[in-house]
Amino acid sequence: MEVRKGSHVSGVLEGEYFFNGGNLKEIPRRLVALEEGYDPGTVSRLEGLGVSQGWGCLEVGAGAGSITRWLSRRVGTNGEVLAVDLDTSYLDVSGADNVEIRQLDLRTDSLPDGRFDLVHTRFVLGHIPERVDILDSLVAALRPGGWLLLEELDSFGWGVFDSGLHADVVLACLAPLERQGFAPRFGREMPALMRDRGLVDVSAVAEAPIVAGGSPGLEWLRITFDQMMNHGLAFDVPGNGSYAEWRRLADDPEQLLVGVPIVAARGQRPIS
Ligand SMILES: C[S@@+](CC[C@H](N)C(=O)[O-])C[C@H]1O[C@@H](n2cnc3c(N)ncnc32)[C@H](O)[C@@H]1O
């Protein structure tokens, strides 16, 4: 599908998802490190929603596919999973007969209406400037009684539970991303946006993981920042530190550092 182009900012296109370009060798590991760091929390939230045999699920921005595969096993042969992404080349769903893959752009392509018991995103909407319009289409994709689970970044934990070079670097990296259309405080906006769209039983949790250097959550962050640097989205490292010094910290298992803070918000389409 054709990708809409925006204006040019610092070597990348404004509003364009650029993490799938550049150093192609790093992309699969970035997506898998993300999955290793965040799947346990996501799976427990999906279990909490009661995802079970026969459900129809929409996985939005499916990435490398670990949650698609989990949903596929969980809903079984009577259920179905539709996995969509701008770039499906990293999506591994081998052996899952109940999964349909669609390569599409959430900004311009439509999703099925009124069809799913579950619609899920993780670390997708924050990147896309048209996120609120997309949220409308995710709500519309639910069947009556269906659940929307949004899991998105919110910077609330950085600089609160940590200080020094790590906090300085992660906060500094947000400025060029914001200029590019990223919304680092979208997580906290989601519950009200969901309620305003008529969802009921809306609730949310916010988690700031504190993890060892070199663990998957930190590796995801390190690869992401390397990609930013490689794409002309370099950021100044404040104080006397350097980016090389931060990379050593992020890889050091003796360090305890705040990974990517996440807000997980859920809400249900009324049954009638
Ligand atoms: C940070 S990755 C998250 C992957 C997966 N949700 C996970 O948590 O493991 C963001 C994903 O959103 C997809 N994405 C970004 N912009 C998109 C768009 N406009 N339409 C569809 N997918 C998009 C990317 O291709 C990428 O797979």
PDB file of C-alpha atoms and ligand atoms in Angstrom:
ATOM      1  CA  MET A   1       0.000   0.000   0.000  1.00  0.00           C
ATOM      2  CA  GLU A   2       1.210   3.477  -0.725  1.00  0.00           C
ATOM      3  CA  VAL A   3       2.762   5.336   2.191  1.00  0.00           C
ATOM      4  CA  ARG A   4       1.836   8.998   2.561  1.00  0.00           C
ATOM      5  CA  LYS A   5       4.829  11.290   2.752  1.00  0.00           C
ATOM      6  CA  GLY A   6       5.140  14.224   5.105  1.00  0.00           C
ATOM      7  CA  SER A   7       7.617  17.088   5.311  1.00  0.00           C
ATOM      8  CA  HIS A   8      11.318  16.458   5.688  1.00  0.00           C
ATOM      9  CA  VAL A   9      12.877  16.794   9.158  1.00  0.00           C
ATOM     10  CA  SER A  10      16.514  16.061   9.981  1.00  0.00           C
ATOM     11  CA  GLY A  11      16.955  13.368   7.371  1.00  0.00           C
ATOM     12  CA  VAL A  12      13.689  11.546   8.105  1.00  0.00           C
ATOM     13  CA  LEU A  13      10.143  12.284   6.990  1.00  0.00           C
ATOM     14  CA  GLU A  14       7.890  13.865   9.572  1.00  0.00           C
ATOM     15  CA  GLY A  15       5.179  11.424  10.610  1.00  0.00           C
ATOM     16  CA  GLU A  16       6.988   8.589   8.838  1.00  0.00           C
ATOM     17  CA  TYR A  17       7.766   5.383  10.749  1.00  0.00           C
ATOM     18  CA  PHE A  18      11.516   5.180  10.200  1.00  0.00           C
ATOM     19  CA  PHE A  19      12.529   2.380  12.600  1.00  0.00           C
ATOM     20  CA  ASN A  20      11.945  -0.213   9.870  1.00  0.00           C
ATOM     21  CA  GLY A  21      14.644   1.328   7.664  1.00  0.00           C
ATOM     22  CA  GLY A  22      18.396   1.792   8.042  1.00  0.00           C
ATOM     23  CA  ASN A  23      20.481  -0.942   9.619  1.00  0.00           C
ATOM     24  CA  LEU A  24      18.329  -3.905   8.624  1.00  0.00           C
ATOM     25  CA  LYS A  25      20.409  -6.376  10.653  1.00  0.00           C
ATOM     26  CA  GLU A  26      19.358  -4.680  13.910  1.00  0.00           C
ATOM     27  CA  ILE A  27      15.588  -4.574  13.243  1.00  0.00           C
ATOM     28  CA  PRO A  28      14.653  -8.189  14.010  1.00  0.00           C
ATOM     29  CA  ARG A  29      16.626  -8.106  17.271  1.00  0.00           C
ATOM     30  CA  ARG A  30      15.044  -4.751  18.231  1.00  0.00           C
ATOM     31  CA  LEU A  31      11.555  -6.207  17.777  1.00  0.00           C
ATOM     32  CA  VAL A  32      12.396  -9.462  19.575  1.00  0.00           C
ATOM     33  CA  ALA A  33      14.108  -7.676  22.488  1.00  0.00           C
ATOM     34  CA  LEU A  34      10.939  -5.590  22.869  1.00  0.00           C
ATOM     35  CA  GLU A  35       8.867  -8.784  22.921  1.00  0.00           C
ATOM     36  CA  GLU A  36      11.112 -10.479  25.485  1.00  0.00           C
ATOM     37  CA  GLY A  37      10.899  -7.434  27.739  1.00  0.00           C
ATOM     38  CA  TYR A  38       7.166  -6.755  27.494  1.00  0.00           C
ATOM     39  CA  ASP A  39       5.378 -10.013  26.607  1.00  0.00           C
ATOM     40  CA  PRO A  40       5.025 -11.235  30.228  1.00  0.00           C
ATOM     41  CA  GLY A  41       3.042  -8.099  31.190  1.00  0.00           C
ATOM     42  CA  THR A  42       0.973  -8.138  27.985  1.00  0.00           C
ATOM     43  CA  VAL A  43       0.138 -11.830  28.306  1.00  0.00           C
ATOM     44  CA  SER A  44      -1.022 -11.408  31.885  1.00  0.00           C
ATOM     45  CA  ARG A  45      -3.254  -8.492  30.832  1.00  0.00           C
ATOM     46  CA  LEU A  46      -4.701 -10.526  27.943  1.00  0.00           C
ATOM     47  CA  GLU A  47      -5.365 -13.426  30.326  1.00  0.00           C
ATOM     48  CA  GLY A  48      -7.042 -10.941  32.671  1.00  0.00           C
ATOM     49  CA  LEU A  49      -9.414  -9.939  29.863  1.00  0.00           C
ATOM     50  CA  GLY A  50     -10.407 -13.587  29.468  1.00  0.00           C
ATOM     51  CA  VAL A  51      -9.163 -14.112  25.907  1.00  0.00           C
ATOM     52  CA  SER A  52     -10.197 -17.677  25.133  1.00  0.00           C
ATOM     53  CA  GLN A  53     -11.221 -20.296  22.557  1.00  0.00           C
ATOM     54  CA  GLY A  54     -13.241 -18.974  19.645  1.00  0.00           C
ATOM     55  CA  TRP A  55     -12.388 -15.267  20.062  1.00  0.00           C
ATOM     56  CA  GLY A  56     -11.756 -13.041  17.055  1.00  0.00           C
ATOM     57  CA  CYS A  57      -8.709 -10.814  17.642  1.00  0.00           C
ATOM     58  CA  LEU A  58      -7.105  -7.896  15.815  1.00  0.00           C
ATOM     59  CA  GLU A  59      -3.383  -7.398  16.529  1.00  0.00           C
ATOM     60  CA  VAL A  60      -2.492  -3.887  15.351  1.00  0.00           C
ATOM     61  CA  GLY A  61       1.154  -3.187  14.454  1.00  0.00           C
ATOM     62  CA  ALA A  62       2.049  -6.830  15.010  1.00  0.00           C
ATOM     63  CA  GLY A  63       5.852  -6.395  14.715  1.00  0.00           C
ATOM     64  CA  ALA A  64       7.695  -9.708  14.928  1.00  0.00           C
ATOM     65  CA  GLY A  65       4.533 -11.578  15.961  1.00  0.00           C
ATOM     66  CA  SER A  66       4.970 -13.042  19.460  1.00  0.00           C
ATOM     67  CA  ILE A  67       1.590 -11.739  20.647  1.00  0.00           C
ATOM     68  CA  THR A  68      -0.072 -12.820  17.383  1.00  0.00           C
ATOM     69  CA  ARG A  69       1.289 -16.347  17.971  1.00  0.00           C
ATOM     70  CA  TRP A  70       0.109 -16.313  21.604  1.00  0.00           C
ATOM     71  CA  LEU A  71      -3.381 -15.171  20.551  1.00  0.00           C
ATOM     72  CA  SER A  72      -3.465 -17.807  17.810  1.00  0.00           C
ATOM     73  CA  ARG A  73      -2.777 -20.605  20.319  1.00  0.00           C
ATOM     74  CA  ARG A  74      -5.188 -19.150  22.841  1.00  0.00           C
ATOM     75  CA  VAL A  75      -8.223 -18.723  20.530  1.00  0.00           C
ATOM     76  CA  GLY A  76      -7.677 -22.124  18.889  1.00  0.00           C
ATOM     77  CA  THR A  77      -9.108 -23.459  15.658  1.00  0.00           C
ATOM     78  CA  ASN A  78     -12.540 -21.900  16.272  1.00  0.00           C
ATOM     79  CA  GLY A  79     -11.016 -18.467  16.668  1.00  0.00           C
ATOM     80  CA  GLU A  80      -9.213 -16.092  14.326  1.00  0.00           C
ATOM     81  CA  VAL A  81      -6.450 -13.499  14.500  1.00  0.00           C
ATOM     82  CA  LEU A  82      -6.003 -10.689  12.003  1.00  0.00           C
ATOM     83  CA  ALA A  83      -2.452  -9.286  12.290  1.00  0.00           C
ATOM     84  CA  VAL A  84      -1.804  -5.960  10.532  1.00  0.00           C
ATOM     85  CA  ASP A  85       1.366  -3.927  10.108  1.00  0.00           C
ATOM     86  CA  LEU A  86       2.937  -1.383   7.783  1.00  0.00           C
ATOM     87  CA  ASP A  87       5.776  -3.847   7.254  1.00  0.00           C
ATOM     88  CA  THR A  88       4.942  -7.533   7.665  1.00  0.00           C
ATOM     89  CA  SER A  89       8.370  -8.835   6.627  1.00  0.00           C
ATOM     90  CA  TYR A  90       9.418  -9.474  10.261  1.00  0.00           C
ATOM     91  CA  LEU A  91       6.111 -11.063  11.230  1.00  0.00           C
ATOM     92  CA  ASP A  92       6.689 -14.742  12.016  1.00  0.00           C
ATOM     93  CA  VAL A  93       3.434 -16.701  12.314  1.00  0.00           C
ATOM     94  CA  SER A  94       4.594 -19.979  10.836  1.00  0.00           C
ATOM     95  CA  GLY A  95       2.220 -22.869  11.485  1.00  0.00           C
ATOM     96  CA  ALA A  96      -0.669 -20.681  12.681  1.00  0.00           C
ATOM     97  CA  ASP A  97      -3.608 -21.590  10.407  1.00  0.00           C
ATOM     98  CA  ASN A  98      -6.052 -19.260  12.146  1.00  0.00           C
ATOM     99  CA  VAL A  99      -3.981 -16.115  11.445  1.00  0.00           C
ATOM    100  CA  GLU A 100      -4.543 -13.731   8.545  1.00  0.00           C
ATOM    101  CA  ILE A 101      -1.799 -11.191   7.831  1.00  0.00           C
ATOM    102  CA  ARG A 102      -2.534  -7.851   6.143  1.00  0.00           C
ATOM    103  CA  GLN A 103       0.103  -5.327   5.225  1.00  0.00           C
ATOM    104  CA  LEU A 104      -1.528  -1.919   5.617  1.00  0.00           C
ATOM    105  CA  ASP A 105      -1.011   1.646   6.733  1.00  0.00           C
ATOM    106  CA  LEU A 106      -3.237   2.518   9.678  1.00  0.00           C
ATOM    107  CA  ARG A 107      -3.227   6.162   8.540  1.00  0.00           C
ATOM    108  CA  THR A 108      -4.876   5.512   5.206  1.00  0.00           C
ATOM    109  CA  ASP A 109      -6.262   1.964   5.056  1.00  0.00           C
ATOM    110  CA  SER A 110      -9.458   0.795   6.698  1.00  0.00           C
ATOM    111  CA  LEU A 111     -10.024  -1.996   9.202  1.00  0.00           C
ATOM    112  CA  PRO A 112     -13.075  -4.287   9.383  1.00  0.00           C
ATOM    113  CA  ASP A 113     -15.984  -2.806  11.386  1.00  0.00           C
ATOM    114  CA  GLY A 114     -17.783  -4.483  14.299  1.00  0.00           C
ATOM    115  CA  ARG A 115     -15.907  -7.787  14.034  1.00  0.00           C
ATOM    116  CA  PHE A 116     -13.519  -8.394  16.956  1.00  0.00           C
ATOM    117  CA  ASP A 117     -13.756  -9.594  20.567  1.00  0.00           C
ATOM    118  CA  LEU A 118     -10.302  -8.096  21.171  1.00  0.00           C
ATOM    119  CA  VAL A 119      -8.342  -5.287  19.541  1.00  0.00           C
ATOM    120  CA  HIS A 120      -4.778  -4.840  20.843  1.00  0.00           C
ATOM    121  CA  THR A 121      -1.882  -2.456  20.189  1.00  0.00           C
ATOM    122  CA  ARG A 122       1.512  -2.159  21.855  1.00  0.00           C
ATOM    123  CA  PHE A 123       3.994   0.664  21.194  1.00  0.00           C
ATOM    124  CA  VAL A 124       2.298   1.614  17.910  1.00  0.00           C
ATOM    125  CA  LEU A 125      -0.022   4.637  18.261  1.00  0.00           C
ATOM    126  CA  GLY A 126       2.565   6.847  19.969  1.00  0.00           C
ATOM    127  CA  HIS A 127       4.549   6.888  16.710  1.00  0.00           C
ATOM    128  CA  ILE A 128       1.682   7.951  14.460  1.00  0.00           C
ATOM    129  CA  PRO A 129       0.482  11.601  14.419  1.00  0.00           C
ATOM    130  CA  GLU A 130      -3.008  10.465  13.272  1.00  0.00           C
ATOM    131  CA  ARG A 131      -3.300   8.364  16.457  1.00  0.00           C
ATOM    132  CA  VAL A 132      -6.690   9.719  17.591  1.00  0.00           C
ATOM    133  CA  ASP A 133      -8.346   9.044  14.211  1.00  0.00           C
ATOM    134  CA  ILE A 134      -6.856   5.555  14.287  1.00  0.00           C
ATOM    135  CA  LEU A 135      -8.267   5.074  17.780  1.00  0.00           C
ATOM    136  CA  ASP A 136     -11.741   5.768  16.312  1.00  0.00           C
ATOM    137  CA  SER A 137     -11.239   2.942  13.812  1.00  0.00           C
ATOM    138  CA  LEU A 138      -9.969   0.559  16.533  1.00  0.00           C
ATOM    139  CA  VAL A 139     -13.111   1.224  18.597  1.00  0.00           C
ATOM    140  CA  ALA A 140     -15.272   0.729  15.483  1.00  0.00           C
ATOM    141  CA  ALA A 141     -13.554  -2.626  14.847  1.00  0.00           C
ATOM    142  CA  LEU A 142     -14.924  -4.042  18.132  1.00  0.00           C
ATOM    143  CA  ARG A 143     -18.090  -6.069  18.183  1.00  0.00           C
ATOM    144  CA  PRO A 144     -20.536  -5.279  21.031  1.00  0.00           C
ATOM    145  CA  GLY A 145     -18.925  -6.620  24.237  1.00  0.00           C
ATOM    146  CA  GLY A 146     -15.443  -6.644  22.649  1.00  0.00           C
ATOM    147  CA  TRP A 147     -12.369  -5.332  24.501  1.00  0.00           C
ATOM    148  CA  LEU A 148      -9.811  -2.756  23.416  1.00  0.00           C
ATOM    149  CA  LEU A 149      -6.385  -3.062  25.086  1.00  0.00           C
ATOM    150  CA  LEU A 150      -3.954  -0.249  24.302  1.00  0.00           C
ATOM    151  CA  GLU A 151      -0.385  -0.492  25.612  1.00  0.00           C
ATOM    152  CA  GLU A 152       1.657   2.574  24.781  1.00  0.00           C
ATOM    153  CA  LEU A 153       4.722   4.424  26.020  1.00  0.00           C
ATOM    154  CA  ASP A 154       4.441   7.230  28.531  1.00  0.00           C
ATOM    155  CA  SER A 155       7.576   9.018  29.700  1.00  0.00           C
ATOM    156  CA  PHE A 156       6.243   9.416  33.277  1.00  0.00           C
ATOM    157  CA  GLY A 157       8.841   7.112  34.858  1.00  0.00           C
ATOM    158  CA  TRP A 158      12.003   8.615  33.400  1.00  0.00           C
ATOM    159  CA  GLY A 159      13.771  11.096  35.656  1.00  0.00           C
ATOM    160  CA  VAL A 160      11.506  10.050  38.567  1.00  0.00           C
ATOM    161  CA  PHE A 161      12.811   6.634  39.564  1.00  0.00           C
ATOM    162  CA  ASP A 162      16.308   7.339  38.245  1.00  0.00           C
ATOM    163  CA  SER A 163      18.698  10.216  37.720  1.00  0.00           C
ATOM    164  CA  GLY A 164      22.083  10.925  36.160  1.00  0.00           C
ATOM    165  CA  LEU A 165      23.253   9.966  32.702  1.00  0.00           C
ATOM    166  CA  HIS A 166      20.542   7.370  31.959  1.00  0.00           C
ATOM    167  CA  ALA A 167      17.641   9.715  32.774  1.00  0.00           C
ATOM    168  CA  ASP A 168      19.364  12.582  30.927  1.00  0.00           C
ATOM    169  CA  VAL A 169      19.865  10.502  27.787  1.00  0.00           C
ATOM    170  CA  VAL A 170      16.389   8.979  27.592  1.00  0.00           C
ATOM    171  CA  LEU A 171      14.726  12.345  28.186  1.00  0.00           C
ATOM    172  CA  ALA A 172      16.994  14.053  25.642  1.00  0.00           C
ATOM    173  CA  CYS A 173      16.079  11.485  22.965  1.00  0.00           C
ATOM    174  CA  LEU A 174      12.396  12.441  23.176  1.00  0.00           C
ATOM    175  CA  ALA A 175      12.847  15.941  21.689  1.00  0.00           C
ATOM    176  CA  PRO A 176      13.811  14.872  18.123  1.00  0.00           C
ATOM    177  CA  LEU A 177      11.209  12.109  18.243  1.00  0.00           C
ATOM    178  CA  GLU A 178       8.510  14.618  19.229  1.00  0.00           C
ATOM    179  CA  ARG A 179       9.493  16.903  16.345  1.00  0.00           C
ATOM    180  CA  GLN A 180       9.004  13.851  14.135  1.00  0.00           C
ATOM    181  CA  GLY A 181       5.425  13.328  15.373  1.00  0.00           C
ATOM    182  CA  PHE A 182       5.971  10.989  18.346  1.00  0.00           C
ATOM    183  CA  ALA A 183       3.785  11.567  21.452  1.00  0.00           C
ATOM    184  CA  PRO A 184       5.722  10.606  24.611  1.00  0.00           C
ATOM    185  CA  ARG A 185       2.775  11.316  26.926  1.00  0.00           C
ATOM    186  CA  PHE A 186       0.077   9.553  24.896  1.00  0.00           C
ATOM    187  CA  GLY A 187      -0.208   6.701  27.422  1.00  0.00           C
ATOM    188  CA  ARG A 188      -1.810   8.906  30.068  1.00  0.00           C
ATOM    189  CA  GLU A 189      -4.330  10.331  27.565  1.00  0.00           C
ATOM    190  CA  MET A 190      -5.723   6.961  26.530  1.00  0.00           C
ATOM    191  CA  PRO A 191      -8.223   6.200  29.333  1.00  0.00           C
ATOM    192  CA  ALA A 192     -10.174   9.458  28.799  1.00  0.00           C
ATOM    193  CA  LEU A 193     -10.030   9.076  25.008  1.00  0.00           C
ATOM    194  CA  MET A 194     -11.466   5.564  25.343  1.00  0.00           C
ATOM    195  CA  ARG A 195     -14.229   6.675  27.704  1.00  0.00           C
ATOM    196  CA  ASP A 196     -15.087   9.600  25.394  1.00  0.00           C
ATOM    197  CA  ARG A 197     -15.598   7.095  22.574  1.00  0.00           C
ATOM    198  CA  GLY A 198     -18.271   5.258  24.541  1.00  0.00           C
ATOM    199  CA  LEU A 199     -16.218   2.388  25.960  1.00  0.00           C
ATOM    200  CA  VAL A 200     -17.234   1.155  29.415  1.00  0.00           C
ATOM    201  CA  ASP A 201     -15.307  -0.452  32.309  1.00  0.00           C
ATOM    202  CA  VAL A 202     -12.301   1.673  31.318  1.00  0.00           C
ATOM    203  CA  SER A 203      -9.248   1.244  33.558  1.00  0.00           C
ATOM    204  CA  ALA A 204      -5.482   1.540  33.190  1.00  0.00           C
ATOM    205  CA  VAL A 205      -2.178   0.731  34.864  1.00  0.00           C
ATOM    206  CA  ALA A 206       1.123   2.572  34.460  1.00  0.00           C
ATOM    207  CA  GLU A 207       4.374   0.664  34.920  1.00  0.00           C
ATOM    208  CA  ALA A 208       7.968   1.889  34.925  1.00  0.00           C
ATOM    209  CA  PRO A 209      10.116  -1.262  34.738  1.00  0.00           C
ATOM    210  CA  ILE A 210      13.397  -1.109  36.665  1.00  0.00           C
ATOM    211  CA  VAL A 211      15.687  -3.621  34.999  1.00  0.00           C
ATOM    212  CA  ALA A 212      19.351  -4.607  34.746  1.00  0.00           C
ATOM    213  CA  GLY A 213      21.619  -3.272  32.019  1.00  0.00           C
ATOM    214  CA  GLY A 214      21.781  -5.701  29.099  1.00  0.00           C
ATOM    215  CA  SER A 215      18.281  -7.066  29.777  1.00  0.00           C
ATOM    216  CA  PRO A 216      15.887  -7.135  26.780  1.00  0.00           C
ATOM    217  CA  GLY A 217      14.068  -3.918  27.720  1.00  0.00           C
ATOM    218  CA  LEU A 218      17.374  -2.000  27.835  1.00  0.00           C
ATOM    219  CA  GLU A 219      18.650  -3.687  24.683  1.00  0.00           C
ATOM    220  CA  TRP A 220      15.505  -2.500  22.852  1.00  0.00           C
ATOM    221  CA  LEU A 221      16.183   1.058  24.033  1.00  0.00           C
ATOM    222  CA  ARG A 222      19.869   0.867  23.045  1.00  0.00           C
ATOM    223  CA  ILE A 223      19.109  -0.415  19.515  1.00  0.00           C
ATOM    224  CA  THR A 224      16.371   2.240  19.126  1.00  0.00           C
ATOM    225  CA  PHE A 225      18.763   5.049  20.092  1.00  0.00           C
ATOM    226  CA  ASP A 226      21.459   3.665  17.782  1.00  0.00           C
ATOM    227  CA  GLN A 227      18.897   3.721  14.953  1.00  0.00           C
ATOM    228  CA  MET A 228      17.970   7.319  15.756  1.00  0.00           C
ATOM    229  CA  MET A 229      21.631   8.312  15.578  1.00  0.00           C
ATOM    230  CA  ASN A 230      22.007   6.475  12.255  1.00  0.00           C
ATOM    231  CA  HIS A 231      18.939   8.269  10.822  1.00  0.00           C
ATOM    232  CA  GLY A 232      20.083  11.811  11.549  1.00  0.00           C
ATOM    233  CA  LEU A 233      17.926  12.038  14.687  1.00  0.00           C
ATOM    234  CA  ALA A 234      20.964  12.518  16.915  1.00  0.00           C
ATOM    235  CA  PHE A 235      20.321  14.131  20.288  1.00  0.00           C
ATOM    236  CA  ASP A 236      22.697  15.991  22.575  1.00  0.00           C
ATOM    237  CA  VAL A 237      23.784  14.071  25.648  1.00  0.00           C
ATOM    238  CA  PRO A 238      23.444  16.609  28.492  1.00  0.00           C
ATOM    239  CA  GLY A 239      26.128  17.279  31.126  1.00  0.00           C
ATOM    240  CA  ASN A 240      29.598  15.811  30.826  1.00  0.00           C
ATOM    241  CA  GLY A 241      28.477  12.350  29.708  1.00  0.00           C
ATOM    242  CA  SER A 242      28.761  10.856  26.256  1.00  0.00           C
ATOM    243  CA  TYR A 243      26.587   8.517  24.222  1.00  0.00           C
ATOM    244  CA  ALA A 244      29.352   5.882  24.337  1.00  0.00           C
ATOM    245  CA  GLU A 245      29.323   6.096  28.145  1.00  0.00           C
ATOM    246  CA  TRP A 246      25.525   5.673  28.202  1.00  0.00           C
ATOM    247  CA  ARG A 247      25.809   2.598  25.943  1.00  0.00           C
ATOM    248  CA  ARG A 248      28.210   1.016  28.447  1.00  0.00           C
ATOM    249  CA  LEU A 249      25.726   1.687  31.282  1.00  0.00           C
ATOM    250  CA  ALA A 250      22.830   0.228  29.294  1.00  0.00           C
ATOM    251  CA  ASP A 251      24.833  -2.970  28.707  1.00  0.00           C
ATOM    252  CA  ASP A 252      26.152  -3.315  32.273  1.00  0.00           C
ATOM    253  CA  PRO A 253      24.303  -6.008  34.268  1.00  0.00           C
ATOM    254  CA  GLU A 254      25.418  -4.309  37.520  1.00  0.00           C
ATOM    255  CA  GLN A 255      23.247  -1.264  36.689  1.00  0.00           C
ATOM    256  CA  LEU A 256      19.538  -1.005  37.525  1.00  0.00           C
ATOM    257  CA  LEU A 257      17.889   1.379  35.085  1.00  0.00           C
ATOM    258  CA  VAL A 258      14.374   2.450  34.138  1.00  0.00           C
ATOM    259  CA  GLY A 259      13.273   0.818  30.892  1.00  0.00           C
ATOM    260  CA  VAL A 260      10.460   2.118  28.696  1.00  0.00           C
ATOM    261  CA  PRO A 261       7.489   3.126  30.897  1.00  0.00           C
ATOM    262  CA  ILE A 262       4.166   1.787  29.649  1.00  0.00           C
ATOM    263  CA  VAL A 263       0.490   2.572  30.213  1.00  0.00           C
ATOM    264  CA  ALA A 264      -1.931  -0.278  29.567  1.00  0.00           C
ATOM    265  CA  ALA A 265      -5.539   0.890  29.204  1.00  0.00           C
ATOM    266  CA  ARG A 266      -8.549  -1.338  28.629  1.00  0.00           C
ATOM    267  CA  GLY A 267     -12.182  -0.661  27.863  1.00  0.00           C
ATOM    268  CA  GLN A 268     -15.188  -2.574  26.563  1.00  0.00           C
ATOM    269  CA  ARG A 269     -17.679  -1.738  23.831  1.00  0.00           C
ATOM    270  CA  PRO A 270     -21.131  -1.766  25.445  1.00  0.00           C
ATOM    271  CA  ILE A 271     -23.149  -4.885  24.681  1.00  0.00           C
ATOM    272  CA  SER A 272     -26.125  -2.817  23.545  1.00  0.00           C
TER     273      SER A 272
HETATM  274  C1  LIG B   1       7.673  -0.617  18.207  1.00  0.00           C
HETATM  275  S1  LIG B   1       7.013  -1.728  17.026  1.00  0.00           S
HETATM  276  C2  LIG B   1       5.902  -2.680  18.067  1.00  0.00           C
HETATM  277  C3  LIG B   1       5.622  -4.055  17.525  1.00  0.00           C
HETATM  278  C4  LIG B   1       4.652  -4.895  18.362  1.00  0.00           C
HETATM  279  N1  LIG B   1       3.387  -4.208  18.559  1.00  0.00           N
HETATM  280  C5  LIG B   1       5.224  -5.249  19.691  1.00  0.00           C
HETATM  281  O1  LIG B   1       4.922  -4.596  20.692  1.00  0.00           O
HETATM  282  O2  LIG B   1       6.011  -6.226  19.760  1.00  0.00           O
HETATM  283  C6  LIG B   1       5.857  -0.704  16.145  1.00  0.00           C
HETATM  284  C7  LIG B   1       5.149  -1.439  14.998  1.00  0.00           C
HETATM  285  O3  LIG B   1       4.156  -0.555  14.462  1.00  0.00           O
HETATM  286  C8  LIG B   1       4.188  -0.667  13.046  1.00  0.00           C
HETATM  287  N2  LIG B   1       3.670   0.590  12.458  1.00  0.00           N
HETATM  288  C9  LIG B   1       4.214   1.827  12.548  1.00  0.00           C
HETATM  289  N3  LIG B   1       3.482   2.718  11.838  1.00  0.00           N
HETATM  290  C10 LIG B   1       2.449   2.014  11.276  1.00  0.00           C
HETATM  291  C11 LIG B   1       1.359   2.358  10.422  1.00  0.00           C
HETATM  292  N4  LIG B   1       1.196   3.614   9.986  1.00  0.00           N
HETATM  293  N5  LIG B   1       0.491   1.383  10.035  1.00  0.00           N
HETATM  294  C12 LIG B   1       0.667   0.095  10.459  1.00  0.00           C
HETATM  295  N6  LIG B   1       1.683  -0.283  11.279  1.00  0.00           N
HETATM  296  C13 LIG B   1       2.568   0.653  11.683  1.00  0.00           C
HETATM  297  C14 LIG B   1       5.669  -0.878  12.735  1.00  0.00           C
HETATM  298  O4  LIG B   1       5.881  -1.421  11.441  1.00  0.00           O
HETATM  299  C15 LIG B   1       6.099  -1.803  13.865  1.00  0.00           C
HETATM  300  O5  LIG B   1       5.938  -3.167  13.535  1.00  0.00           O
END
